[in-house]
Coordinates of C-alpha atoms in Angstrom, one line a residue:
X2 CA 122.2 100.7 104.2
X3 CA 124.9 98.1 103.9
X4 CA 126.4 96.2 106.8
X5 CA 129.8 96.9 105.3
X6 CA 129.4 100.6 106.0
X7 CA 127.8 101.4 109.3
X8 CA 128.9 105.1 109.2
X9 CA 125.3 106.2 108.7
X10 CA 124.1 104.1 111.6
X11 CA 125.5 106.1 114.5
X12 CA 122.5 107.9 116.0
X13 CA 118.7 107.3 115.7
X14 CA 116.0 109.6 117.2
X15 CA 112.6 108.2 118.1
X16 CA 109.8 110.8 118.7
X17 CA 107.4 109.6 121.4
X18 CA 107.9 107.3 124.4
X19 CA 104.6 105.4 124.3
X20 CA 104.5 101.8 123.4
X21 CA 105.2 102.2 119.7
X22 CA 108.2 104.5 120.4
X23 CA 109.6 102.1 123.0
X24 CA 109.4 99.1 120.7
X25 CA 111.0 101.2 117.9
X26 CA 113.9 102.2 120.2
X27 CA 114.4 98.5 121.1
X28 CA 114.7 97.5 117.5
X29 CA 116.9 100.4 116.5
X30 CA 119.2 99.7 119.4
X31 CA 120.4 96.6 117.5
X32 CA 121.2 98.6 114.4
X33 CA 122.5 102.0 115.6
X34 CA 125.3 103.0 118.0
X35 CA 123.0 105.3 120.0
X36 CA 119.2 105.8 120.2
X37 CA 117.5 108.8 121.7
X38 CA 113.8 108.9 122.6
X39 CA 112.3 112.3 122.8
X40 CA 109.0 112.6 124.8
X41 CA 107.1 115.8 125.3
X42 CA 105.5 114.8 128.6
X43 CA 107.4 114.2 131.9
X44 CA 108.1 110.5 132.4
X45 CA 108.2 109.2 136.0
X46 CA 109.6 105.9 137.2
X47 CA 106.3 104.3 137.8
X48 CA 103.2 103.0 135.9
X49 CA 101.3 106.2 134.9
X50 CA 99.0 107.8 132.4
X51 CA 100.6 110.9 131.0
X52 CA 98.8 114.0 129.8
X53 CA 99.5 113.2 126.1
X54 CA 98.0 109.7 126.5
X55 CA 94.2 110.2 126.9
X56 CA 93.4 106.6 126.1
X57 CA 95.8 104.9 128.6
X58 CA 93.3 105.0 131.5
X59 CA 90.8 102.8 129.6
X60 CA 90.7 99.1 128.9
X61 CA 93.4 97.9 126.5
X62 CA 93.8 94.7 124.6
X63 CA 97.2 93.4 123.6
X64 CA 96.4 90.9 120.8
X65 CA 98.3 87.6 120.5
X66 CA 100.4 88.9 117.5
X67 CA 101.5 91.9 119.5
X68 CA 102.3 89.8 122.5
X69 CA 104.4 87.4 120.4
X70 CA 106.5 90.2 119.0
X71 CA 107.0 91.8 122.4
X72 CA 107.9 88.5 123.9
X73 CA 110.5 88.0 121.1
X74 CA 112.2 91.3 121.8
X75 CA 111.9 91.1 125.5
X76 CA 112.4 87.4 126.5
X77 CA 110.7 86.6 129.8
X78 CA 108.4 89.5 129.7
X79 CA 105.3 87.3 130.2
X80 CA 106.8 86.3 133.5
X81 CA 107.3 89.9 134.4
X82 CA 103.6 90.6 133.6
X83 CA 102.6 87.8 135.9
X84 CA 104.9 89.1 138.6
X85 CA 103.2 92.5 138.4
X86 CA 100.0 90.8 139.4
X87 CA 98.4 90.8 136.0
X88 CA 97.2 87.7 134.1
X89 CA 98.7 85.6 131.3
X90 CA 96.2 83.0 130.3
X91 CA 95.0 80.8 127.4
X92 CA 93.1 83.2 125.1
X93 CA 90.1 80.9 124.4
X94 CA 89.9 79.0 127.7
X95 CA 89.7 82.3 129.6
X96 CA 87.1 84.2 127.6
X97 CA 83.6 85.0 128.7
X98 CA 82.7 86.7 125.4
X99 CA 79.0 87.3 124.7
X100 CA 77.9 88.2 121.2
X101 CA 75.3 87.3 118.6
X102 CA 73.0 85.8 121.3
X103 CA 75.4 83.7 123.3
X104 CA 78.9 83.0 124.7
X105 CA 81.6 82.0 122.3
X106 CA 82.9 78.5 122.7
X107 CA 85.5 78.1 125.5
X108 CA 88.4 75.6 124.9
X109 CA 92.2 75.4 125.1
X110 CA 93.7 77.0 122.0
X111 CA 97.3 77.1 123.1
X112 CA 97.6 80.9 122.4
X113 CA 98.4 83.2 125.3
X114 CA 96.5 86.4 126.1
X115 CA 97.2 89.0 128.8
X116 CA 95.0 91.3 130.9
X117 CA 97.1 94.1 132.2
X118 CA 96.6 97.9 132.4
X119 CA 98.2 99.9 129.7
X120 CA 100.3 102.0 132.2
X121 CA 101.7 98.8 133.7
X122 CA 102.5 97.2 130.4
X123 CA 104.2 100.3 129.2
X124 CA 106.2 100.6 132.5
X125 CA 107.5 97.1 132.2
X126 CA 108.6 97.6 128.6
X127 CA 110.1 101.0 129.4
X128 CA 112.2 99.6 132.1
X129 CA 113.5 96.9 129.7
X130 CA 114.3 99.5 127.0
X131 CA 116.0 101.9 129.4
X132 CA 118.2 99.1 130.6
X133 CA 119.8 99.0 127.2
X134 CA 123.2 100.7 127.3
X135 CA 122.8 102.7 124.1
X136 CA 119.3 104.0 124.6
X137 CA 118.6 107.4 126.3
X138 CA 115.2 108.9 127.1
X139 CA 114.8 112.7 127.2
X140 CA 111.4 113.7 128.6
X141 CA 109.9 117.1 128.5
X142 CA 111.3 117.6 125.0
X143 CA 109.0 118.6 122.2
X144 CA 110.1 118.2 118.6
X145 CA 109.3 121.5 116.8
X146 CA 110.8 120.8 113.3
X147 CA 113.0 118.6 111.3
X148 CA 116.5 119.5 110.1
X149 CA 117.4 118.5 106.6
X150 CA 120.0 119.0 103.9
X151 CA 120.0 122.0 101.6
X152 CA 118.6 119.9 98.7
X153 CA 115.8 118.7 101.0
X154 CA 116.5 115.1 100.2
X155 CA 117.6 113.9 103.6
X156 CA 116.4 114.5 107.2
X157 CA 119.5 115.1 109.4
X158 CA 117.9 115.6 112.8
X159 CA 115.4 117.6 114.8
X160 CA 115.0 120.9 116.7
X161 CA 113.6 120.0 120.1
X162 CA 112.4 122.4 122.7
X163 CA 112.7 121.6 126.4
X164 CA 109.8 122.1 128.8
X165 CA 111.9 123.5 131.7
X166 CA 113.5 126.5 129.9
X167 CA 112.0 126.5 126.4
X168 CA 115.4 126.4 124.9
X169 CA 115.7 125.0 121.4
X170 CA 118.3 122.3 120.8
X171 CA 119.5 120.9 117.5
X172 CA 120.0 117.1 117.6
X173 CA 121.7 115.4 114.7
X174 CA 120.7 111.9 113.6
X175 CA 121.1 109.5 110.8
X176 CA 117.4 108.4 111.2
X177 CA 114.4 110.1 112.7
X178 CA 111.3 107.9 113.4
X179 CA 108.0 109.6 114.3
X180 CA 106.0 107.5 116.7
X181 CA 104.3 110.5 118.3
X182 CA 100.7 109.1 117.8
X183 CA 97.6 110.4 116.1
X184 CA 98.6 114.0 116.5
X185 CA 101.7 113.6 114.5
X186 CA 103.1 116.7 112.8
X187 CA 104.8 114.7 110.1
X188 CA 102.4 115.8 107.3
X189 CA 103.2 119.4 108.1
X190 CA 106.9 118.8 108.3
X191 CA 106.9 117.2 104.9
X192 CA 105.1 120.2 103.4
X193 CA 107.7 122.5 104.9
X194 CA 110.3 120.5 103.1
X195 CA 108.6 120.8 99.8
X196 CA 107.0 117.3 99.8
X197 CA 103.3 116.4 99.5
X198 CA 101.4 115.5 102.6
X199 CA 100.0 111.9 102.5
X200 CA 96.5 111.3 101.3
X201 CA 94.1 110.6 104.2
X202 CA 91.3 108.1 104.6
X203 CA 88.7 108.6 107.3
X204 CA 85.9 106.4 108.6
X205 CA 83.6 108.2 111.0
X206 CA 82.3 106.0 113.8
X207 CA 81.5 108.5 116.6
X208 CA 82.4 106.1 119.4
X209 CA 82.3 107.1 123.0
X210 CA 83.0 105.1 126.1
X211 CA 83.5 105.4 129.8
X212 CA 85.8 103.5 132.2
X213 CA 86.0 102.9 135.9
X214 CA 88.4 100.9 138.1
X215 CA 87.0 98.5 140.8
X216 CA 88.5 96.5 143.7
X217 CA 88.6 92.8 142.8
X218 CA 88.3 90.0 145.3
X219 CA 91.4 87.9 144.6
X220 CA 89.2 84.8 145.4
X221 CA 86.7 85.7 142.7
X222 CA 87.0 82.9 140.1
X223 CA 86.0 85.4 137.4
X224 CA 89.4 87.0 137.9
X225 CA 90.8 84.1 135.7
X226 CA 88.7 85.3 132.8
X227 CA 88.4 88.3 130.4
X228 CA 84.8 89.3 130.2
X229 CA 83.5 90.9 127.1
X230 CA 80.4 91.8 125.1
X231 CA 80.2 93.0 121.5
X232 CA 77.1 94.0 119.6
X233 CA 75.2 92.3 116.9
X234 CA 75.2 95.3 114.6
X235 CA 73.3 97.2 113.4
X236 CA 70.5 96.3 115.8
X237 CA 72.8 96.6 118.8
X238 CA 75.3 99.5 119.3
X239 CA 76.9 98.9 122.7
X240 CA 79.9 97.1 123.9
X241 CA 81.5 96.4 127.2
X242 CA 84.4 94.6 128.9
X243 CA 85.7 93.8 132.4
X244 CA 89.4 92.7 132.6
X245 CA 91.2 91.6 135.8
X246 CA 94.4 93.6 136.1
X247 CA 97.2 94.0 138.5
X248 CA 96.7 95.0 142.2
X249 CA 93.5 92.9 142.4
X250 CA 91.5 95.3 140.3
X251 CA 88.9 95.2 137.6
X252 CA 89.0 97.7 134.7
X253 CA 85.5 98.1 133.3
X254 CA 85.0 100.0 130.0
X255 CA 81.6 100.3 128.3
X256 CA 80.4 102.4 125.3
X257 CA 78.8 102.5 121.9
X258 CA 78.8 103.6 118.3
X259 CA 77.3 106.7 116.8
X260 CA 76.5 108.7 119.9
X261 CA 75.2 105.8 122.1
X262 CA 77.9 106.6 124.7
X263 CA 78.0 105.6 128.3
X264 CA 77.2 108.6 130.5
X265 CA 79.7 109.8 133.1
X266 CA 77.3 110.0 136.1
X267 CA 77.1 107.1 138.4
X268 CA 73.4 106.2 137.9
X269 CA 73.5 106.6 134.2
X270 CA 76.7 104.5 134.0
X271 CA 75.2 101.7 136.0
X272 CA 71.9 101.7 134.1
X273 CA 73.8 101.6 130.9
X274 CA 75.8 98.6 132.0
X275 CA 72.7 96.9 133.4
X276 CA 71.2 96.8 129.8
X277 CA 74.2 94.8 128.5
X278 CA 73.5 91.1 127.8
X279 CA 76.6 89.9 129.6
X280 CA 75.4 89.9 133.2
X281 CA 78.9 89.5 134.8
X282 CA 79.8 93.1 133.9
X283 CA 76.9 94.6 135.8
X284 CA 77.5 92.2 138.7
X285 CA 81.0 93.5 139.0
X286 CA 80.1 97.2 139.0
X287 CA 77.2 96.6 141.4
X288 CA 79.1 94.6 144.0
X289 CA 82.7 95.8 143.8
X290 CA 84.1 98.9 145.4
X291 CA 84.9 101.7 142.9
X292 CA 88.5 102.9 143.1
X293 CA 88.4 105.7 140.5
X294 CA 86.1 108.3 139.0
X295 CA 84.2 107.5 135.8
X296 CA 86.4 108.6 132.9
X297 CA 85.0 109.3 129.4
X298 CA 86.7 109.2 126.0
X299 CA 85.4 110.1 122.6
X300 CA 86.7 108.8 119.3
X301 CA 85.2 110.4 116.3
X302 CA 86.9 108.6 113.4
X303 CA 89.5 106.1 112.3
X304 CA 92.3 107.8 110.4
X305 CA 94.8 106.4 107.9
X306 CA 97.6 108.4 106.3
X307 CA 98.7 106.8 103.1
X308 CA 102.5 107.3 103.2
X309 CA 102.9 104.4 100.9
X310 CA 101.3 106.4 98.0
X311 CA 103.7 109.2 98.1
X312 CA 106.0 109.4 95.1
X313 CA 108.7 111.3 96.9
X314 CA 109.8 110.9 100.5
X315 CA 113.0 112.1 102.2
X316 CA 115.6 109.6 103.4
X317 CA 116.5 109.5 107.1
X318 CA 112.8 109.8 108.2
X319 CA 110.0 107.3 108.9
X320 CA 106.6 107.4 110.5
X321 CA 105.1 104.5 112.6
X322 CA 102.1 103.3 114.6
X323 CA 99.2 105.7 115.3
X324 CA 101.1 108.4 113.5
X325 CA 100.3 106.4 110.3
X326 CA 97.0 104.8 111.2
X327 CA 94.7 105.3 114.2
X328 CA 92.1 102.5 114.4
X329 CA 88.8 102.4 116.2
X330 CA 90.1 101.5 119.7
X331 CA 87.2 99.2 120.5
X332 CA 89.0 96.4 118.6
X333 CA 92.2 96.7 120.6
X334 CA 94.4 96.6 117.5
X335 CA 96.6 99.7 118.0
X336 CA 99.4 98.3 120.1
X337 CA 99.7 95.1 118.0
X338 CA 99.7 97.0 114.8
X339 CA 102.6 99.1 116.0
X340 CA 104.4 95.9 117.1
X341 CA 104.0 94.4 113.7
X342 CA 105.3 97.5 112.0
X343 CA 108.3 97.6 114.2
X344 CA 109.1 93.9 113.4
X345 CA 109.0 94.8 109.7
X346 CA 111.4 97.7 110.4
X347 CA 113.8 95.2 112.0
X348 CA 113.6 92.9 109.0
X349 CA 114.3 95.9 106.8
X350 CA 117.7 96.7 108.4
X351 CA 118.6 93.0 108.5
X352 CA 117.9 92.8 104.8
X353 CA 120.6 95.4 104.0
X354 CA 118.2 97.7 102.2
X355 CA 120.0 100.7 100.7
X356 CA 119.7 103.9 102.7
X357 CA 117.8 105.7 99.9
X358 CA 115.3 102.9 99.6
X359 CA 114.4 102.3 103.3
X360 CA 111.4 104.6 103.5
X361 CA 109.9 103.3 100.2
X362 CA 110.4 99.6 101.3
X363 CA 109.2 100.3 104.8
X364 CA 105.9 101.9 103.8
X365 CA 105.4 99.2 101.1
X366 CA 105.9 96.3 103.6
X367 CA 103.8 97.9 106.4
X368 CA 101.0 98.6 103.9
X369 CA 100.2 94.9 103.9
X370 CA 99.9 94.9 107.7
X371 CA 97.8 98.0 107.9
X372 CA 95.5 96.8 105.0
X373 CA 94.5 93.7 106.9
X374 CA 93.8 95.5 110.2
X375 CA 92.0 98.4 108.4
X376 CA 89.8 95.8 106.6
X377 CA 88.9 94.1 109.9
X378 CA 88.2 97.3 111.8
X379 CA 86.3 99.3 109.2
X380 CA 84.5 96.2 108.0
X381 CA 82.9 95.9 111.5
X382 CA 82.2 99.6 111.6
X383 CA 80.4 99.6 108.3
X384 CA 77.8 97.3 109.8
X385 CA 76.3 100.5 111.1
X386 CA 74.5 102.5 108.4
X387 CA 75.5 105.7 110.1
X388 CA 79.2 105.0 109.5
X389 CA 80.7 107.2 106.8
X390 CA 83.8 106.8 104.7
X391 CA 84.9 104.8 101.7
X392 CA 83.1 101.5 101.8
X393 CA 85.2 98.5 100.9
X394 CA 84.0 96.4 97.9
X395 CA 81.6 93.6 98.7
X396 CA 81.4 94.7 102.3
X397 CA 77.8 93.8 102.7
X398 CA 78.4 90.2 101.5
X399 CA 81.5 89.9 103.7
X400 CA 79.7 91.2 106.8
X401 CA 76.8 88.8 106.3
X402 CA 79.3 85.9 106.2
X403 CA 81.2 87.1 109.2
X404 CA 77.9 87.4 111.1
X405 CA 77.5 83.7 110.4
X406 CA 81.1 83.1 111.6
X407 CA 80.2 84.8 114.9
X408 CA 77.1 82.6 115.4
X409 CA 79.0 79.4 114.5
X410 CA 81.7 80.4 117.0
X411 CA 79.2 80.0 119.8
X412 CA 79.3 76.2 119.5
X413 CA 82.0 75.2 116.9
X414 CA 85.5 75.0 118.4
X415 CA 87.2 75.0 114.9
X416 CA 85.4 78.0 113.7
X417 CA 85.9 79.9 117.0
X418 CA 89.6 79.1 116.8
X419 CA 89.9 80.4 113.3
X420 CA 88.0 83.5 114.2
X421 CA 90.2 84.2 117.3
X422 CA 93.4 83.8 115.1
X423 CA 92.1 86.4 112.7
X424 CA 91.0 88.7 115.5
X425 CA 94.4 88.2 117.2
X426 CA 96.2 89.2 113.9
X427 CA 97.8 85.8 113.6
X428 CA 96.0 84.9 110.4
X429 CA 94.7 87.1 107.6
X430 CA 90.9 87.7 107.2
X431 CA 90.9 85.5 104.1
X432 CA 91.6 82.4 106.2
X433 CA 88.0 82.5 107.3
X434 CA 87.0 81.6 103.8
X435 CA 89.2 78.4 103.8
X436 CA 86.9 75.6 102.5
X437 CA 87.1 73.7 105.8
X438 CA 85.9 76.8 107.7
X439 CA 83.4 77.9 105.0
X440 CA 81.7 74.5 105.1
X441 CA 81.4 74.5 108.9
X442 CA 80.1 78.1 108.9
X443 CA 77.4 77.4 106.3
X444 CA 76.2 74.2 107.9
X445 CA 76.3 75.5 111.5

């Protein structure tokens, strides 16, 4: 698309009003005259977990890379997060993270982190997006199929069905972006158009976790920290976290890999937490008033659809976020991955890429983002012998080294800072092998 001819930038459709869809709408609003978001669930004007978002009631992490991108597109949003009652704090100074036999080194790193519930974060962002004059949200609208030209080379819109009366509606668009999540129907739609479905990679982790909300004493000093525990795999399989969120609450999520899930009954849940090495988590659930039921979630496998490998792809159509890659949620990478992909989409339009090349360039550029995150997530998962899928080359050697990084991060501020930047998606995994870091790790 060339800036000299914006005739094909009149209307964009975004499928899905979760975080990835909202960020996509924000970016496209700068490049199209009108943007329409289609969401199958009903969207109310308050923080909420919708039926189509089973994970939103659990602990979520917005990594620093994702927070930076969101702050760029929504200036002042960190102040709004604070005004909601949630926390914005120094990532390293505020962590109480136990792993590999001790707590990671605390220090001021100058990188912000947030502890906010996913419904509140999404609500704050949705308000900002809906305040844009050229963005419209249509809820209760399910996309049933794509519309396309007779030669099947270009997507021209969608057929949407409305919840209230089940009436189909044809909506024309110059670009359709699928941000509908893990259950995306894009592979099926491509086959209906005569294209190949993308190759799929799966890494089976059989993760299960359980979450409960607790009342938090606003005078509790621990409310200035994010409290976490991750296992020394493979001899440990459980993880847990307690984050202070808005409305003076704790959100506590605990679980494990390969069937070692937290039980949903109260005694079993408490006994499970009591066995975790980070004692603060158990102290919170033992002494704070529960405000919700115990909610379980099961995640069988990480899923990656390789759109970048397709030789043919229609113009006027893109796929983004969890609809492309759904990572093991225990690492908190999903929202930030979507944000990084959206930022690349923005650059693509600013670079005046020709219309017929947008999909190819988009999938090529976002492959680099997804490769790094996939390497981080699956690398950790392959510490467990029960994990199945295509094992990355030299994974055993890399994991042995990363285990030493974890141990060095308990006492070495430089190593801990380097690790947090990789975990926060600010630096690539290869940065942990920089000679300065390598030397400190091997001599720790």
